[in-house]
mmCIF file of C-alpha atoms in Angstrom:
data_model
loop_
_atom_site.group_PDB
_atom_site.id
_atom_site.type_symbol
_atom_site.label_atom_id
_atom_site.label_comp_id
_atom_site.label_asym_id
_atom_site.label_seq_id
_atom_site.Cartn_x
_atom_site.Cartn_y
_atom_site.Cartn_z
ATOM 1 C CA UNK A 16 0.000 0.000 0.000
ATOM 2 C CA UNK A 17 2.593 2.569 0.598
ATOM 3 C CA UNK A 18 4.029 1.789 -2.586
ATOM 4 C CA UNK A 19 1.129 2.668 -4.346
ATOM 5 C CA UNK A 20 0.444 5.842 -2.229
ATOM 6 C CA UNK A 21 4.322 6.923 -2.849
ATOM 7 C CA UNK A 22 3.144 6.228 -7.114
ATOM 8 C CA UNK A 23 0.120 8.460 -6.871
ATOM 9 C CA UNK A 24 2.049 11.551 -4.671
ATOM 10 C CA UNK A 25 5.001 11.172 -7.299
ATOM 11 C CA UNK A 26 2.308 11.445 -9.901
ATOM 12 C CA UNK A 27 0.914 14.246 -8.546
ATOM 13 C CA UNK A 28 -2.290 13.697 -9.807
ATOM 14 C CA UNK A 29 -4.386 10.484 -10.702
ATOM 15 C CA UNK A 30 -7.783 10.017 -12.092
ATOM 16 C CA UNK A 31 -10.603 8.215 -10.093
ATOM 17 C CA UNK A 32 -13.322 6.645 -12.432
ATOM 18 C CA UNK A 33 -17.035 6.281 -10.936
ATOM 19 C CA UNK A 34 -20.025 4.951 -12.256
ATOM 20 C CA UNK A 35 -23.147 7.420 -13.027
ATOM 21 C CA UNK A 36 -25.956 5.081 -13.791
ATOM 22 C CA UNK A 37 -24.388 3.574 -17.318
ATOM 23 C CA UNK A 38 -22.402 6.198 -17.512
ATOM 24 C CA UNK A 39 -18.440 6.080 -16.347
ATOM 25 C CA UNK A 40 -17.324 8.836 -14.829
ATOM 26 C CA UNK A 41 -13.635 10.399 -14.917
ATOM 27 C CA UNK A 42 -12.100 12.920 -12.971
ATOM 28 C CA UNK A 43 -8.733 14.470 -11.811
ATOM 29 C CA UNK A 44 -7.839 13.930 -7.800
ATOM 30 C CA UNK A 45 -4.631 14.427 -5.602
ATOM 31 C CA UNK A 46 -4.849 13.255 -2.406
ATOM 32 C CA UNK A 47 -3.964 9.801 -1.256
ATOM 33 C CA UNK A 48 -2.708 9.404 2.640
ATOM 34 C CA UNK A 49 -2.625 6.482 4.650
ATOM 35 C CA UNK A 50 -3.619 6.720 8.172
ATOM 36 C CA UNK A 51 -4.445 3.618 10.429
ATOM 37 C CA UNK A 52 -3.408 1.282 7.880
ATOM 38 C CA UNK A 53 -5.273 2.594 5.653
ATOM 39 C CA UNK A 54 -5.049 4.535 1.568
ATOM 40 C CA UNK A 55 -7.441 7.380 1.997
ATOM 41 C CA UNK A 56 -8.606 10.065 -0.287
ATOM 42 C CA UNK A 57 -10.779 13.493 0.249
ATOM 43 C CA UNK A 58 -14.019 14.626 -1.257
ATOM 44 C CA UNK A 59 -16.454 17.043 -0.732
ATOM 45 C CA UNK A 60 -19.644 15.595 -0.226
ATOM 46 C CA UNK A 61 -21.766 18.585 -2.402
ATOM 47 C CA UNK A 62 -19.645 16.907 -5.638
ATOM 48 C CA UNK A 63 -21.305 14.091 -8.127
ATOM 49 C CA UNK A 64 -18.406 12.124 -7.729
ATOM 50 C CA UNK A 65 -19.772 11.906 -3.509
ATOM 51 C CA UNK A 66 -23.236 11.213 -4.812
ATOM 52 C CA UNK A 67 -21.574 8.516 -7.454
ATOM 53 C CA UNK A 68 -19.651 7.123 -4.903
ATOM 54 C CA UNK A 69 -23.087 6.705 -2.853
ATOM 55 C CA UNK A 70 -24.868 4.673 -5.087
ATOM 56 C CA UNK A 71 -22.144 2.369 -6.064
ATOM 57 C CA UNK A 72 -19.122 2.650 -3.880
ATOM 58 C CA UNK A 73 -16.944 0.460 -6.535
ATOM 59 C CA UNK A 74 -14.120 2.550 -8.260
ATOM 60 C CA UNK A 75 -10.943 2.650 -10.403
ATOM 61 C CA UNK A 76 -7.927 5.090 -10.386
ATOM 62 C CA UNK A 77 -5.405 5.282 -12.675
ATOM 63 C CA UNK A 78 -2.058 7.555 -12.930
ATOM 64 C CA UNK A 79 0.767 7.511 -15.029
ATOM 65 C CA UNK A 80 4.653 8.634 -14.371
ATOM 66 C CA UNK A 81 8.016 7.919 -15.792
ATOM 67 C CA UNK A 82 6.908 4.807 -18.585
ATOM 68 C CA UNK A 83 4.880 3.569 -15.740
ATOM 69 C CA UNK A 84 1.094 3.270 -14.959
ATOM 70 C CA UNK A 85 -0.577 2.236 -12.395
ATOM 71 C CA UNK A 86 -4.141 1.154 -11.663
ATOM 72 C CA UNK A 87 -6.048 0.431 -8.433
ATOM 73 C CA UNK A 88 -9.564 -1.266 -8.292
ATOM 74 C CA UNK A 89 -11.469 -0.979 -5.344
ATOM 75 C CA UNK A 90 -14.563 -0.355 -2.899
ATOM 76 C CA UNK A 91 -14.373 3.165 -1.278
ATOM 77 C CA UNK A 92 -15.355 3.127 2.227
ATOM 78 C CA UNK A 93 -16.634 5.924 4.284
ATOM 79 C CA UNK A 94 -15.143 7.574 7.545
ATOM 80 C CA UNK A 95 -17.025 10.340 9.433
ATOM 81 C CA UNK A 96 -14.140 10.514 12.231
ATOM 82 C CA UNK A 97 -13.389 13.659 12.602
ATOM 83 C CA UNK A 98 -9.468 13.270 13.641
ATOM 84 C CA UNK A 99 -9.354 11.352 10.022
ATOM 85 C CA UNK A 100 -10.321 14.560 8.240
ATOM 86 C CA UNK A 101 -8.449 16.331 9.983
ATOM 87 C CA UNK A 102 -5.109 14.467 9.120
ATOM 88 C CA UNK A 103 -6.276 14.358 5.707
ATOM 89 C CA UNK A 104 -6.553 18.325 5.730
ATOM 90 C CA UNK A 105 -3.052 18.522 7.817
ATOM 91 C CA UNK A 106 -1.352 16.644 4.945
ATOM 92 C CA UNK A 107 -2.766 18.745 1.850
ATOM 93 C CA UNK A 108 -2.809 21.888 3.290
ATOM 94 C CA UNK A 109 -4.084 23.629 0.147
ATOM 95 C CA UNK A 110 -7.704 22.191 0.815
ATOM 96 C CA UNK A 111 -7.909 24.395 4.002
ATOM 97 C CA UNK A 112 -8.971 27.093 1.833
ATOM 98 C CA UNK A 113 -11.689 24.968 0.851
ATOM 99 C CA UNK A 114 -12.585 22.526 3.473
ATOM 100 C CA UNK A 115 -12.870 22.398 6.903
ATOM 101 C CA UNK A 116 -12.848 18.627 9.163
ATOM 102 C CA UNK A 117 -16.136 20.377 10.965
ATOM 103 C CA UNK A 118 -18.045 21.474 7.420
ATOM 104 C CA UNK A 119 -20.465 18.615 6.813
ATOM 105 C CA UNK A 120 -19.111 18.815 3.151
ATOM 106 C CA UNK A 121 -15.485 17.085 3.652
ATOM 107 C CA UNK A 122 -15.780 13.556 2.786
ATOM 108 C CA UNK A 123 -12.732 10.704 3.770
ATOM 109 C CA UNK A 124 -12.892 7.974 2.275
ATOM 110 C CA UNK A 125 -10.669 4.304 1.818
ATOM 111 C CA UNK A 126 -9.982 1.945 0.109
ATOM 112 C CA UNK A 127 -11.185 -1.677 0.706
ATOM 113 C CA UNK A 128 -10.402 -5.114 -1.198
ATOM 114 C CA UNK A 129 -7.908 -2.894 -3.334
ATOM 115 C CA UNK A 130 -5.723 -4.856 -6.443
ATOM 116 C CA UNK A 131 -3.137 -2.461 -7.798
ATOM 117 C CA UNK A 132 -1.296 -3.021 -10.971
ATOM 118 C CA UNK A 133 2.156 -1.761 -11.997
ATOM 119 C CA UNK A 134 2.179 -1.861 -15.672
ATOM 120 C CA UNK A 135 5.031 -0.488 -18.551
ATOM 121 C CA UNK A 136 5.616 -1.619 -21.933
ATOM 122 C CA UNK A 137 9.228 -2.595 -20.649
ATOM 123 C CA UNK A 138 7.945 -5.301 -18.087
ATOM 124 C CA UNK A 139 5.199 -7.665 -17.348
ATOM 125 C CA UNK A 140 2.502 -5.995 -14.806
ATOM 126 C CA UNK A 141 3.231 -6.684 -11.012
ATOM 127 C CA UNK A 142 -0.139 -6.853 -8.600
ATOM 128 C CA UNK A 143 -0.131 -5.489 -5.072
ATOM 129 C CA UNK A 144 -3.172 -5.755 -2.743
ATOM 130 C CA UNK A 145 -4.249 -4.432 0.058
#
């Protein structure tokens, strides 16, 4: 799991595909922190992607850096603790401006059952799960 987490920082920026009734959904996200074992990302609950997320909690990210892409499969979980936002605000300071742990809009959320590939046209595709 960290591996993946220190991919996607080093990437800067992966996309997280949803599903919106038949229709996939694809958009750009940053944050990716593990706390308590755990790969988290941050939301705001106002966004489709929340709502998405809601209805069918089963997602796919993908990023790409240096020949190399990776993609993680998963169920997103939910975690209304407030010390969890918080850490997730402490480590991407930049959503402060935007978020608060106490706004009923910021939205934690990990991943569960997760199957990460490594893939590059130089080398056959290496699975991590966590």
């Amino acid at each position: 799991m960290k591996e993946v987490q220190q991919f996607l920082k080093k990437c800067g920026v992966y996309y997280l595909a949803t599903i919106d009734g038949d229709q996939p959904r694809v958009r750009p996200f940053g944050t990716a922190e593990i706390y308590e074992d755990k790969l988290y990302i941050h939301t705001g609950k106002v966004k489709q992607v929340s709502k998405q997320i809601e209805k069918n909690p089963k997602v796919e990210l993908c990023a790409f850096c240096d020949g190399t892409w990776l993609r993680v499969a998963g169920t997103l979980v939910k975690d209304e603790r407030l010390e969890v936002k918080q850490f997730m605000l402490d480590k991407n300071p930049e959503l402060k401006a935007m978020y608060s742990a106490t706004d009923n809009n910021t939205e934690v959320l990990y991943l569960k059952d997760a199957v990460a590939t490594f893939s590059s046209f130089t080398s056959k595709p290496r699975i991590v799960k966590f």
